[in-house]
Short mmCIF file of C-alpha atoms and ligand atoms in Angstrom, two decimals:
data_model
loop_
_atom_site.label_atom_id
_atom_site.label_comp_id
_atom_site.label_asym_id
_atom_site.label_seq_id
_atom_site.Cartn_x
_atom_site.Cartn_y
_atom_site.Cartn_z
CA MET A 1 -15.42 -22.31 8.32
CA ALA A 2 -16.81 -24.88 5.90
CA GLU A 3 -16.84 -23.76 2.30
CA GLY A 4 -20.28 -25.29 1.63
CA ASN A 5 -22.67 -22.41 2.01
CA PRO A 6 -21.11 -19.68 4.08
CA PHE A 7 -24.04 -17.35 3.42
CA GLN A 8 -26.33 -19.25 5.74
CA ASP A 9 -23.68 -19.12 8.38
CA ALA A 10 -23.85 -16.95 11.45
CA LEU A 11 -20.35 -15.77 10.58
CA ARG A 12 -21.86 -13.94 7.67
CA PHE A 13 -22.81 -11.24 10.13
CA GLU A 14 -19.96 -11.48 12.61
CA ARG A 15 -17.39 -12.91 10.32
CA ARG A 16 -13.94 -14.23 11.15
CA VAL A 17 -11.14 -15.35 8.94
CA PRO A 18 -11.36 -19.11 8.40
CA PRO A 19 -8.21 -21.27 8.62
CA CYS A 20 -6.16 -20.39 5.53
CA ALA A 21 -2.93 -19.04 4.12
CA LEU A 22 -2.84 -15.76 2.25
CA VAL A 23 -0.17 -15.53 -0.43
CA ILE A 24 0.60 -11.99 -1.59
CA PHE A 25 2.42 -11.65 -4.91
CA GLY A 26 4.11 -8.25 -5.05
CA ALA A 27 4.46 -8.21 -1.25
CA ASN A 28 7.14 -5.57 -1.31
CA GLY A 29 4.99 -3.18 -3.33
CA ASP A 30 3.00 -0.14 -2.43
CA LEU A 31 -0.41 -1.76 -2.14
CA ALA A 32 0.79 -4.43 0.27
CA ARG A 33 2.55 -1.91 2.48
CA ARG A 34 -0.07 0.81 2.41
CA LYS A 35 -3.28 -1.19 2.41
CA LEU A 36 -3.07 -4.96 2.73
CA ILE A 37 -0.80 -5.43 5.74
CA PRO A 38 -2.45 -2.62 7.77
CA ALA A 39 -5.88 -4.08 6.90
CA LEU A 40 -4.80 -7.55 8.04
CA TYR A 41 -3.35 -6.13 11.22
CA ARG A 42 -6.67 -4.41 11.94
CA LEU A 43 -8.47 -7.70 11.44
CA ALA A 44 -6.11 -9.16 14.03
CA TYR A 45 -6.76 -6.20 16.31
CA ASP A 46 -10.51 -6.80 16.01
CA ARG A 47 -9.92 -10.49 16.84
CA ARG A 48 -11.05 -11.70 13.46
CA LEU A 49 -7.87 -13.64 12.73
CA MET A 50 -7.45 -17.12 14.14
CA PRO A 51 -4.19 -18.88 14.97
CA ALA A 52 -4.73 -21.06 11.88
CA PHE A 53 -3.79 -18.21 9.59
CA ALA A 54 -0.54 -17.31 7.86
CA ILE A 55 0.66 -14.76 5.32
CA ILE A 56 3.29 -15.54 2.74
CA GLY A 57 4.78 -12.61 0.86
CA ILE A 58 6.43 -13.10 -2.51
CA SER A 59 8.48 -10.66 -4.54
CA ARG A 60 11.80 -10.50 -6.32
CA THR A 61 13.73 -8.79 -3.52
CA ARG A 62 15.95 -11.24 -1.63
CA MET A 63 15.16 -11.14 2.06
CA THR A 64 14.58 -13.44 4.99
CA ASP A 65 11.32 -13.86 6.91
CA ASP A 66 12.73 -11.59 9.59
CA GLU A 67 13.68 -8.86 7.17
CA PHE A 68 10.21 -9.05 5.63
CA ARG A 69 8.64 -8.75 9.08
CA LYS A 70 10.76 -5.70 9.84
CA ARG A 71 9.75 -4.03 6.60
CA MET A 72 6.09 -4.71 7.19
CA ARG A 73 6.38 -3.41 10.71
CA SER A 74 7.81 -0.13 9.51
CA ALA A 75 5.08 0.06 6.82
CA MET A 76 2.54 -0.35 9.58
CA GLU A 77 4.08 2.40 11.63
CA GLU A 78 3.87 4.62 8.57
CA PHE A 79 0.41 3.72 7.26
CA LEU A 80 -1.69 2.46 10.14
CA THR A 81 -4.32 5.04 11.02
CA GLU A 82 -7.13 5.03 13.57
CA THR A 83 -6.08 1.73 15.15
CA PRO A 84 -3.29 1.93 17.74
CA PHE A 85 -0.12 -0.02 17.11
CA ASP A 86 0.07 -2.72 19.76
CA ALA A 87 3.56 -4.16 20.08
CA SER A 88 2.45 -7.38 21.79
CA LEU A 89 -0.22 -8.02 19.14
CA TRP A 90 2.41 -7.34 16.50
CA SER A 91 4.68 -10.00 17.92
CA SER A 92 2.08 -12.73 17.34
CA PHE A 93 0.84 -11.21 14.06
CA GLY A 94 4.39 -10.71 12.80
CA ALA A 95 5.28 -14.33 13.60
CA GLY A 96 2.62 -15.39 11.07
CA LEU A 97 4.40 -13.48 8.27
CA HIS A 98 6.63 -15.51 5.95
CA TYR A 99 8.52 -14.65 2.84
CA VAL A 100 9.53 -16.43 -0.37
CA PRO A 101 11.80 -14.50 -2.75
CA GLY A 102 11.37 -15.25 -6.43
CA ASP A 103 10.58 -14.15 -9.93
CA VAL A 104 7.02 -14.82 -11.06
CA ASN A 105 8.30 -16.16 -14.39
CA ASP A 106 10.55 -18.74 -12.74
CA PRO A 107 8.99 -22.19 -12.05
CA GLU A 108 11.36 -22.50 -9.07
CA THR A 109 9.40 -19.74 -7.31
CA TYR A 110 6.25 -21.86 -7.33
CA ARG A 111 8.13 -24.96 -6.19
CA ALA A 112 9.51 -22.99 -3.24
CA LEU A 113 6.05 -21.58 -2.55
CA GLY A 114 4.51 -25.05 -2.66
CA ALA A 115 7.04 -26.34 -0.14
CA ARG A 116 6.42 -23.36 2.14
CA LEU A 117 2.67 -23.85 1.93
CA GLU A 118 3.02 -27.50 2.92
CA GLN A 119 5.22 -26.68 5.85
CA ILE A 120 3.07 -23.79 7.12
CA GLY A 121 -0.09 -25.78 6.45
CA SER A 122 0.95 -28.53 8.80
CA GLN A 123 2.45 -26.18 11.40
CA GLN A 124 -0.51 -23.83 11.49
CA GLN A 125 -3.35 -26.11 10.46
CA THR A 126 -4.51 -23.89 7.62
CA GLY A 127 -6.45 -26.83 6.18
CA GLY A 128 -4.96 -26.56 2.69
CA ASN A 129 -7.00 -23.37 2.06
CA VAL A 130 -5.10 -20.70 0.12
CA LEU A 131 -6.00 -17.25 -1.11
CA PHE A 132 -3.58 -15.99 -3.76
CA TYR A 133 -3.52 -12.21 -4.02
CA LEU A 134 -2.18 -10.57 -7.18
CA SER A 135 -0.73 -7.24 -6.23
CA THR A 136 2.05 -7.26 -8.83
CA GLN A 137 2.29 -5.24 -12.03
CA PRO A 138 -0.85 -6.09 -14.02
CA SER A 139 1.36 -7.33 -16.86
CA GLN A 140 2.38 -10.22 -14.56
CA TYR A 141 -1.12 -11.43 -13.62
CA ALA A 142 -1.33 -14.06 -16.35
CA ALA A 143 2.21 -15.31 -15.62
CA VAL A 144 1.36 -15.85 -11.94
CA ALA A 145 -1.84 -17.72 -12.77
CA ARG A 146 0.07 -19.92 -15.25
CA GLY A 147 2.88 -20.51 -12.76
CA LEU A 148 0.43 -21.55 -10.06
CA GLY A 149 -1.36 -23.85 -12.50
CA ALA A 150 1.85 -25.45 -13.79
CA ALA A 151 2.99 -26.18 -10.22
CA GLY A 152 -0.42 -27.62 -9.35
CA LEU A 153 -0.98 -25.00 -6.64
CA ASP A 154 -4.37 -24.04 -8.01
CA LYS A 155 -5.66 -27.24 -6.43
CA GLY A 156 -5.12 -28.81 -3.05
CA SER A 157 -6.75 -30.37 -0.07
CA GLY A 158 -8.70 -27.16 0.69
CA TRP A 159 -10.04 -24.30 -1.42
CA ARG A 160 -7.86 -22.16 -3.71
CA ARG A 161 -8.93 -18.67 -4.76
CA LEU A 162 -7.36 -15.87 -6.73
CA VAL A 163 -7.80 -12.18 -5.89
CA VAL A 164 -7.08 -9.80 -8.74
CA GLU A 165 -6.54 -6.06 -8.42
CA LYS A 166 -7.60 -3.61 -11.08
CA PRO A 167 -6.84 -2.69 -13.83
CA PHE A 168 -8.49 -5.66 -15.53
CA GLY A 169 -6.98 -4.93 -18.91
CA HIS A 170 -6.84 -1.49 -20.54
CA ASP A 171 -9.75 -1.99 -22.92
CA LEU A 172 -12.44 -4.52 -23.74
CA THR A 173 -10.17 -6.75 -25.81
CA SER A 174 -7.30 -6.91 -23.34
CA SER A 175 -9.70 -7.43 -20.44
CA ARG A 176 -11.22 -10.44 -22.19
CA GLU A 177 -7.77 -11.77 -22.97
CA LEU A 178 -6.66 -11.44 -19.34
CA ASN A 179 -9.80 -13.16 -18.27
CA ARG A 180 -9.25 -16.03 -20.67
CA GLU A 181 -5.75 -16.51 -19.25
CA LEU A 182 -6.95 -16.46 -15.64
CA GLN A 183 -9.81 -18.82 -16.37
CA GLU A 184 -7.47 -21.33 -17.95
CA VAL A 185 -6.30 -21.97 -14.41
CA PHE A 186 -9.01 -20.79 -12.00
CA ALA A 187 -12.76 -21.21 -12.33
CA GLU A 188 -14.74 -17.96 -12.48
CA ARG A 189 -16.28 -18.64 -9.05
CA ASP A 190 -12.77 -18.72 -7.55
CA ILE A 191 -11.65 -15.42 -9.13
CA TYR A 192 -12.27 -12.42 -6.87
CA ARG A 193 -11.84 -9.14 -8.76
CA ILE A 194 -11.37 -6.28 -6.35
CA ASP A 195 -13.13 -3.01 -6.87
CA HIS A 196 -12.32 -1.41 -3.56
CA TYR A 197 -15.23 1.03 -3.86
CA LEU A 198 -17.64 -1.86 -3.36
CA GLY A 199 -15.94 -2.61 -0.06
CA LYS A 200 -16.49 0.89 1.32
CA GLU A 201 -18.93 0.81 4.20
CA THR A 202 -21.06 3.63 2.77
CA VAL A 203 -21.36 1.86 -0.57
CA GLN A 204 -22.57 -1.31 1.14
CA ASN A 205 -25.00 0.86 3.02
CA ILE A 206 -26.67 1.85 -0.25
CA THR A 207 -27.98 -1.70 -0.46
CA ALA A 208 -29.16 -1.61 3.16
CA PHE A 209 -30.74 1.80 2.67
CA ARG A 210 -32.55 0.87 -0.52
CA PHE A 211 -33.68 -2.63 0.32
CA GLY A 212 -33.93 -2.55 4.11
CA ASN A 213 -36.50 0.26 4.06
CA GLY A 214 -39.94 0.44 2.54
CA ILE A 215 -40.26 4.14 1.82
CA PHE A 216 -37.51 4.81 -0.69
CA GLU A 217 -38.03 2.17 -3.37
CA PRO A 218 -41.41 3.51 -4.49
CA VAL A 219 -39.80 6.82 -5.54
CA TRP A 220 -36.59 5.30 -6.88
CA ASN A 221 -37.49 5.47 -10.55
CA ARG A 222 -38.03 7.63 -13.63
CA ARG A 223 -41.35 8.94 -12.36
CA TYR A 224 -39.78 10.71 -9.39
CA VAL A 225 -36.08 10.93 -10.08
CA ASN A 226 -35.00 13.76 -12.34
CA HIS A 227 -31.35 12.83 -12.65
CA VAL A 228 -28.43 11.34 -10.71
CA GLN A 229 -24.95 12.81 -10.25
CA ILE A 230 -22.07 10.61 -9.15
CA THR A 231 -18.92 12.49 -8.21
CA ALA A 232 -15.50 11.17 -7.22
CA ALA A 233 -13.29 14.21 -6.81
CA GLU A 234 -9.70 14.03 -5.68
CA SER A 235 -7.46 16.91 -4.71
CA ILE A 236 -4.32 14.82 -5.13
CA GLY A 237 -2.45 14.68 -8.41
CA VAL A 238 -0.84 11.53 -9.75
CA GLU A 239 1.35 10.98 -6.65
CA GLY A 240 4.38 9.35 -8.21
CA ARG A 241 2.23 7.18 -10.48
CA GLY A 242 2.73 9.42 -13.52
CA ALA A 243 3.89 6.63 -15.81
CA TYR A 244 0.86 4.41 -15.07
CA TYR A 245 -1.61 7.26 -15.02
CA GLN A 246 -0.42 8.80 -18.25
CA GLU A 247 -1.50 5.61 -20.04
CA ALA A 248 -4.67 5.12 -18.01
CA GLY A 249 -6.47 8.44 -17.52
CA ALA A 250 -9.56 9.16 -15.44
CA LEU A 251 -12.08 7.34 -17.63
CA ARG A 252 -10.19 4.05 -17.30
CA ASP A 253 -8.83 4.62 -13.80
CA MET A 254 -12.08 5.61 -12.07
CA ILE A 255 -15.16 5.62 -14.29
CA GLN A 256 -14.85 2.23 -15.99
CA ASN A 257 -14.73 0.52 -12.62
CA HIS A 258 -15.49 2.44 -9.43
CA LEU A 259 -18.09 4.90 -10.70
CA LEU A 260 -19.93 2.37 -12.83
CA GLN A 261 -20.10 0.04 -9.84
CA LEU A 262 -21.57 2.89 -7.79
CA MET A 263 -24.08 3.49 -10.56
CA ALA A 264 -24.96 -0.20 -10.61
CA THR A 265 -25.47 -0.20 -6.84
CA ILE A 266 -27.66 2.89 -6.80
CA GLY A 267 -29.68 1.77 -9.83
CA MET A 268 -30.01 -2.02 -9.64
CA GLU A 269 -33.27 -3.90 -9.10
CA PRO A 270 -33.89 -5.48 -5.69
CA PRO A 271 -32.29 -8.94 -5.59
CA ALA A 272 -34.57 -11.83 -4.64
CA THR A 273 -32.19 -12.93 -1.87
CA PHE A 274 -29.05 -11.48 -0.35
CA GLU A 275 -26.59 -13.95 -1.80
CA PRO A 276 -23.48 -13.24 -3.80
CA ASP A 277 -24.80 -14.31 -7.13
CA THR A 278 -28.27 -12.84 -6.87
CA VAL A 279 -26.82 -9.47 -5.87
CA ARG A 280 -24.11 -9.57 -8.53
CA HIS A 281 -26.63 -10.62 -11.10
CA GLU A 282 -28.67 -7.47 -10.47
CA ARG A 283 -25.61 -5.25 -10.63
CA ALA A 284 -24.54 -6.91 -13.87
CA LYS A 285 -28.04 -6.47 -15.32
CA LEU A 286 -27.94 -2.75 -14.63
CA LEU A 287 -24.52 -2.42 -16.25
CA ARG A 288 -25.71 -4.31 -19.30
CA ALA A 289 -28.74 -2.04 -19.57
CA ILE A 290 -26.60 1.11 -19.92
CA ARG A 291 -26.93 2.40 -23.45
CA ILE A 292 -23.65 2.05 -25.31
CA PRO A 293 -22.80 5.49 -26.71
CA ARG A 294 -22.70 5.73 -30.50
CA PRO A 295 -19.46 7.16 -31.92
CA GLU A 296 -21.22 10.26 -33.24
CA GLU A 297 -22.70 11.14 -29.85
CA VAL A 298 -19.48 10.88 -27.83
CA ALA A 299 -18.74 14.60 -28.14
CA GLU A 300 -22.17 15.34 -26.60
CA ILE A 301 -22.14 12.84 -23.74
CA ALA A 302 -18.49 12.69 -22.67
CA VAL A 303 -15.95 15.29 -21.62
CA ALA A 304 -12.22 14.83 -21.10
CA GLY A 305 -10.15 17.37 -19.20
CA GLN A 306 -6.58 17.81 -18.06
CA TYR A 307 -5.32 20.05 -15.27
CA GLY A 308 -2.83 22.79 -15.77
CA PRO A 309 -1.00 24.67 -13.01
CA GLY A 310 -3.13 26.10 -10.20
CA ARG A 311 -3.58 26.37 -6.45
CA ILE A 312 -5.25 24.25 -3.77
CA GLY A 313 -5.33 25.40 -0.15
CA GLY A 314 -2.86 28.19 -0.81
CA GLU A 315 -0.32 25.85 -2.37
CA ASP A 316 0.96 26.41 -5.91
CA LEU A 317 0.71 23.24 -7.96
CA ALA A 318 2.25 22.12 -11.21
CA GLY A 319 0.14 21.10 -14.19
CA PHE A 320 -0.19 17.43 -15.12
CA ARG A 321 2.30 17.72 -17.97
CA GLU A 322 4.93 18.99 -15.53
CA GLU A 323 4.47 16.05 -13.11
CA PRO A 324 7.35 13.56 -12.79
CA GLY A 325 7.05 10.68 -15.23
CA VAL A 326 4.59 12.53 -17.46
CA SER A 327 5.53 13.65 -20.95
CA PRO A 328 5.18 17.37 -21.74
CA ASP A 329 2.63 16.68 -24.47
CA ALA A 330 0.61 13.97 -22.66
CA ARG A 331 -2.97 13.72 -23.92
CA THR A 332 -4.22 11.95 -20.80
CA ASP A 333 -7.62 12.81 -19.31
CA THR A 334 -7.10 13.67 -15.66
CA TYR A 335 -10.81 14.50 -15.55
CA ALA A 336 -13.67 12.68 -17.21
CA ALA A 337 -17.39 13.23 -17.15
CA VAL A 338 -20.05 11.20 -18.92
CA THR A 339 -23.82 11.23 -19.37
CA LEU A 340 -25.31 7.74 -19.36
CA PHE A 341 -28.79 6.34 -19.75
CA VAL A 342 -30.14 3.04 -18.52
CA GLU A 343 -32.50 1.36 -20.91
CA ASN A 344 -34.93 -0.34 -18.58
CA TRP A 345 -38.41 0.41 -17.28
CA ARG A 346 -37.15 1.92 -14.06
CA TRP A 347 -34.69 4.40 -15.49
CA ALA A 348 -35.48 5.09 -19.15
CA GLY A 349 -34.82 8.76 -19.92
CA VAL A 350 -33.14 9.60 -16.55
CA PRO A 351 -29.62 10.97 -17.07
CA PHE A 352 -26.87 9.58 -14.86
CA TYR A 353 -23.97 12.03 -14.81
CA LEU A 354 -20.65 10.58 -13.66
CA ARG A 355 -17.52 12.65 -13.12
CA SER A 356 -14.10 12.09 -11.62
CA GLY A 357 -10.95 14.13 -11.65
CA LYS A 358 -7.58 14.75 -10.07
CA ARG A 359 -6.58 18.12 -8.61
CA LEU A 360 -10.15 19.22 -8.00
CA PRO A 361 -10.70 21.55 -5.02
CA LYS A 362 -11.25 18.77 -2.47
CA ARG A 363 -11.54 15.04 -1.94
CA VAL A 364 -15.17 14.08 -1.96
CA THR A 365 -17.16 11.14 -3.30
CA ASP A 366 -20.93 11.25 -3.28
CA ILE A 367 -24.07 10.34 -5.16
CA ALA A 368 -26.79 12.93 -5.51
CA VAL A 369 -30.25 11.77 -6.52
CA GLN A 370 -32.27 14.76 -7.61
CA PHE A 371 -36.04 14.39 -7.57
CA ASN A 372 -38.59 16.12 -9.75
CA PRO A 373 -40.00 19.36 -8.37
CA ALA A 374 -43.51 19.45 -6.91
CA PRO A 375 -46.02 19.45 -9.76
CA LEU A 376 -47.55 22.79 -8.77
CA SER A 377 -45.85 25.90 -7.55
CA LEU A 378 -48.26 26.68 -4.74
CA PHE A 379 -46.01 29.19 -3.03
CA GLY A 380 -45.15 31.48 -5.89
CA GLU A 381 -43.09 31.04 -8.99
CA ASP A 382 -39.95 32.50 -7.47
CA SER A 383 -40.05 30.34 -4.35
CA ALA A 384 -36.86 28.55 -3.46
CA ALA A 385 -38.74 25.27 -3.89
CA ALA A 386 -38.58 25.62 -7.64
CA LEU A 387 -34.85 26.24 -7.48
CA SER A 388 -33.96 23.57 -4.94
CA PRO A 389 -35.89 20.38 -5.62
CA ASN A 390 -35.62 17.44 -3.24
CA LEU A 391 -32.17 16.00 -3.24
CA MET A 392 -30.89 12.88 -1.57
CA ILE A 393 -27.14 12.73 -1.13
CA VAL A 394 -25.28 9.57 -0.27
CA ARG A 395 -21.96 10.79 1.12
CA ILE A 396 -19.34 8.13 0.57
CA GLN A 397 -16.18 9.93 1.67
CA PRO A 398 -14.59 11.60 3.51
CA GLU A 399 -17.79 12.32 5.46
CA GLU A 400 -20.00 9.28 5.59
CA GLY A 401 -23.74 9.62 5.69
CA ILE A 402 -26.96 10.36 3.90
CA SER A 403 -28.86 13.60 3.71
CA LEU A 404 -32.18 14.67 2.32
CA ARG A 405 -32.97 18.19 1.26
CA PHE A 406 -36.54 19.37 1.41
CA GLN A 407 -38.49 22.60 1.63
CA SER A 408 -39.53 24.14 4.87
CA LYS A 409 -41.42 27.25 5.87
CA GLN A 410 -39.18 30.02 7.02
CA PRO A 411 -40.36 31.27 10.44
CA GLY A 412 -42.32 34.50 10.37
CA SER A 413 -45.32 35.92 8.66
CA GLY A 414 -46.02 35.00 5.07
CA MET A 415 -45.17 31.77 3.35
CA THR A 416 -41.56 31.85 2.35
CA LEU A 417 -39.90 28.49 1.79
CA ARG A 418 -36.31 27.59 2.35
CA PRO A 419 -34.45 24.36 1.68
CA VAL A 420 -33.31 22.52 4.81
CA THR A 421 -31.44 19.26 5.28
CA MET A 422 -32.10 16.14 7.29
CA ASP A 423 -28.86 14.40 8.04
CA PHE A 424 -27.69 10.95 8.98
CA ASN A 425 -24.05 10.78 9.93
CA TYR A 426 -22.23 7.51 10.51
CA GLY A 427 -19.87 8.85 13.13
CA SER A 428 -22.52 10.32 15.39
CA SER A 429 -25.07 7.52 14.87
CA PHE A 430 -22.80 4.55 15.41
CA GLY A 431 -19.75 6.01 17.11
CA VAL A 432 -17.49 3.24 15.83
CA ARG A 433 -14.77 3.17 13.24
CA SER A 434 -15.88 1.87 9.82
CA PRO A 435 -13.64 -0.92 8.57
CA SER A 436 -11.56 0.00 5.55
CA ALA A 437 -12.55 -1.42 2.18
CA TYR A 438 -9.56 -3.77 2.23
CA GLU A 439 -10.47 -5.18 5.63
CA THR A 440 -13.94 -5.98 4.38
CA LEU A 441 -12.83 -7.38 1.05
CA LEU A 442 -9.97 -9.51 2.38
CA LEU A 443 -12.25 -10.98 4.99
CA ASP A 444 -15.00 -11.65 2.45
CA ALA A 445 -12.63 -13.30 -0.02
CA MET A 446 -11.28 -15.58 2.70
CA ALA A 447 -14.82 -16.38 3.84
CA GLY A 448 -15.82 -17.19 0.24
CA ASP A 449 -18.37 -14.39 -0.10
CA ALA A 450 -18.09 -12.84 -3.56
CA THR A 451 -20.98 -10.35 -3.20
CA LEU A 452 -18.70 -7.32 -3.31
CA PHE A 453 -16.42 -8.52 -6.10
CA ALA A 454 -16.71 -7.78 -9.80
CA ARG A 455 -17.68 -10.67 -12.02
CA GLN A 456 -16.32 -10.94 -15.52
CA ASP A 457 -19.66 -10.11 -17.14
CA MET A 458 -19.70 -6.83 -15.17
CA VAL A 459 -16.18 -6.00 -16.22
CA ASP A 460 -17.08 -6.71 -19.85
CA ALA A 461 -20.23 -4.62 -19.65
CA SER A 462 -18.32 -1.70 -18.10
CA TRP A 463 -15.65 -1.78 -20.76
CA GLY A 464 -18.42 -1.98 -23.35
CA VAL A 465 -19.83 1.33 -22.07
CA VAL A 466 -16.54 3.25 -22.06
CA GLN A 467 -14.93 1.69 -25.13
CA PRO A 468 -16.64 3.92 -27.75
CA ILE A 469 -15.57 6.95 -25.70
CA LEU A 470 -11.97 5.76 -25.48
CA ASP A 471 -11.99 5.09 -29.22
CA ALA A 472 -13.33 8.54 -30.03
CA TRP A 473 -10.87 10.28 -27.68
CA LYS A 474 -7.96 8.50 -29.30
CA ASP A 475 -8.64 10.46 -32.48
CA THR A 476 -9.58 13.75 -30.82
CA ARG A 477 -7.13 16.60 -30.36
CA HIS A 478 -8.25 17.95 -27.00
CA ASP A 479 -7.14 21.43 -26.15
CA PHE A 480 -5.27 20.43 -22.98
CA PRO A 481 -4.75 21.64 -20.30
CA ASP A 482 -8.27 22.96 -19.94
CA TYR A 483 -8.82 23.34 -16.21
CA ALA A 484 -6.67 24.82 -13.50
CA ALA A 485 -5.59 22.64 -10.60
CA GLY A 486 -7.98 23.54 -7.78
CA SER A 487 -10.99 24.22 -10.01
CA TRP A 488 -14.04 21.99 -10.59
CA GLY A 489 -12.97 20.80 -14.04
CA PRO A 490 -13.34 22.01 -17.61
CA ALA A 491 -16.15 24.32 -18.75
CA ALA A 492 -17.17 21.68 -21.29
CA ALA A 493 -18.45 19.52 -18.41
CA ASP A 494 -20.81 22.33 -17.38
CA ARG A 495 -21.99 22.68 -20.95
CA MET A 496 -22.68 18.94 -21.10
CA LEU A 497 -25.19 19.24 -18.25
CA ALA A 498 -26.57 22.57 -19.45
CA ARG A 499 -27.75 20.84 -22.63
CA ARG A 500 -30.38 19.09 -20.47
CA GLY A 501 -31.01 22.10 -18.24
CA HIS A 502 -28.93 20.74 -15.34
CA THR A 503 -25.93 21.99 -13.37
CA TRP A 504 -23.32 20.14 -11.36
CA ARG A 505 -23.73 20.34 -7.64
CA VAL A 506 -20.83 21.82 -5.75
CA PRO A 507 -20.22 19.07 -3.17
C1 BG6 B 627 -7.71 3.91 -7.43
C2 BG6 B 627 -7.16 4.77 -8.53
O1 BG6 B 627 -8.37 2.78 -7.95
O2 BG6 B 627 -8.60 4.66 -6.64
C3 BG6 B 627 -6.50 6.01 -7.98
O3 BG6 B 627 -6.25 4.02 -9.31
C4 BG6 B 627 -7.43 6.75 -7.04
O4 BG6 B 627 -6.06 6.87 -9.02
C5 BG6 B 627 -8.01 5.79 -6.02
O5 BG6 B 627 -6.69 7.78 -6.40
C6 BG6 B 627 -9.08 6.47 -5.20
O6 BG6 B 627 -9.46 5.65 -4.14
P1 BG6 B 627 -10.07 6.24 -2.81
O7 BG6 B 627 -10.48 5.05 -2.02
O8 BG6 B 627 -9.00 7.07 -2.17
O9 BG6 B 627 -11.22 7.09 -3.24
#
C-alpha cells in the first residue's frame, strides 16, 4: 500500500499488511514468543499477510534460520489460543522467518542486518519498507536506534519505522532522555510507541460508542456524570518478573500508561475527523488537562499498597516480598489507586478514580461511569434508586461489552424500584473472535496508521501526572504489606473514595 495517505484508503477498514520486512530485536525473548509471533501467525491465518512480507529476528543467541523457525513453532504451539495451528500454513509462514544473531552494541550486527534486508528485499519484493520492533531490554533501546542510524538503516528506498515497547523511561526525565535519543535517528512520526491497551478491541469501541452514537455525548459531562472508576485488576502476581517489577511498581507499570490512556479515551473531546493526529491530539489534550497533584495533596489523592500472603481460588499464595527475585524489604507498590481531576469545561470537579493491582480476587478491567441520581426522589427516600444511580460499565476484559444499569418497577402492587441491567456482549452480538491487541497494533504500524500509538507529548503528560506521586512515595515509609493476596486492596483506597462519599464498585 502506498504510504501517502493510508487513511483515505479502503484498506483502512479491511486492512492488510503492505509489502514490508519486520525486524524484531529481542526475537528470542518472552514478548516475541508469547505475543508477537502468535499475532503475526493469526494475521496470516486471517489472510492479511501478503507474500511480500518477511520477518527477521535478531538476538544474541547463535542460531540458524531453521533453528529460529523451530523455536518459534514451539512457541506457537505453547501460546497460540483460539486460532487452530495449521501445519500447511505454518510451512509458508515459517519460510518467511529469518534470523540474524548479534549484539545490539556491535556495528557488525547492523551490517549483517543490512545485508539480510537487501537480500530478502529483492527475493520477496518488500519494497524497501522496514518496521523495526524494539522488544529488547529497555536499556538497549537507544543503542539499537543509534546502531540503525550509524549503519544508515533508518533510511532506504521505502519507509522505515520504529516500534517501541513500554516502559518509556522510568520517570519524566528518563522518558525525555530516551525520546531525545530515539529522535536523533527517527522522526517522531516514524516512532510508534505501543500501549497495548489502546489496541484492545473494547478500548477502540469506546471511540465508536461515544462518537458513532448521538445519545451518549449529551450526558457525557460534569452535569450528568458523578464520577468515573477505572479498574485494572489482576489475580496474577509478578510471574517471574520480580526483578523488573520491584523497580517499577503498579503506578509506573499500569497507571502511568494503560490506565491514563483509558482515561484519555473515555474523557477526550470528539475529534474533528478520524485521522491519527486529530484523534491523538484530543487524547493528548485530555492528558494535559489533568491537574498535576501538589506534593502536599498526594497523601489524600493517591494510595500505594503491597500484597502479603493470602488465598485466591482456594490456593495459598506467597506475599510479594517472598516472590522470587524480590527483596524481603521491597517497598514496591503492587497496588496503586489515584483520584484525578480534569481541568476543562466538560469535566471540572468530576473525580476520576483509577486503580490497578496484582493478586486481587480476579482479572477484570472495566470503566464505570456513574451518573448523578434523579433530582427528586419520587418513589420514597429509601428506594433503591437513591442507592443505585445509573451506571454505565464498559467491560474491557475478560468479558467484553457494555452495560447500563437503570431503575425499573418491580412487578406487583405498589411502586418498588429495583436496579436492572441492559447488556451488550461482544461474543453474542458479533459471534467472531476479537483480534488481539498485538494483531491490531502490528497491522496498524505496518499500514502507517498511528491512531492507537502513544505520542511523545502524551507520554510526557502522563509522566507529569504521576511524577509528584512517585516523588512523594519515595520518601514515604508505607506500612507494607497492607492487603492480603486475594482481597480488593488496602483499606486506605476505600478511605480515599469515602472522603468524597463514594465507594469502589466490586467488579
Ligand atoms: C503490562 C504490564 O503492560 O500489562 C503487566 O507490564 C501486566 O504487569 C500487563 O500484567 C497486563 O496486560 P493485560 O493485557 O493482560 O491486561
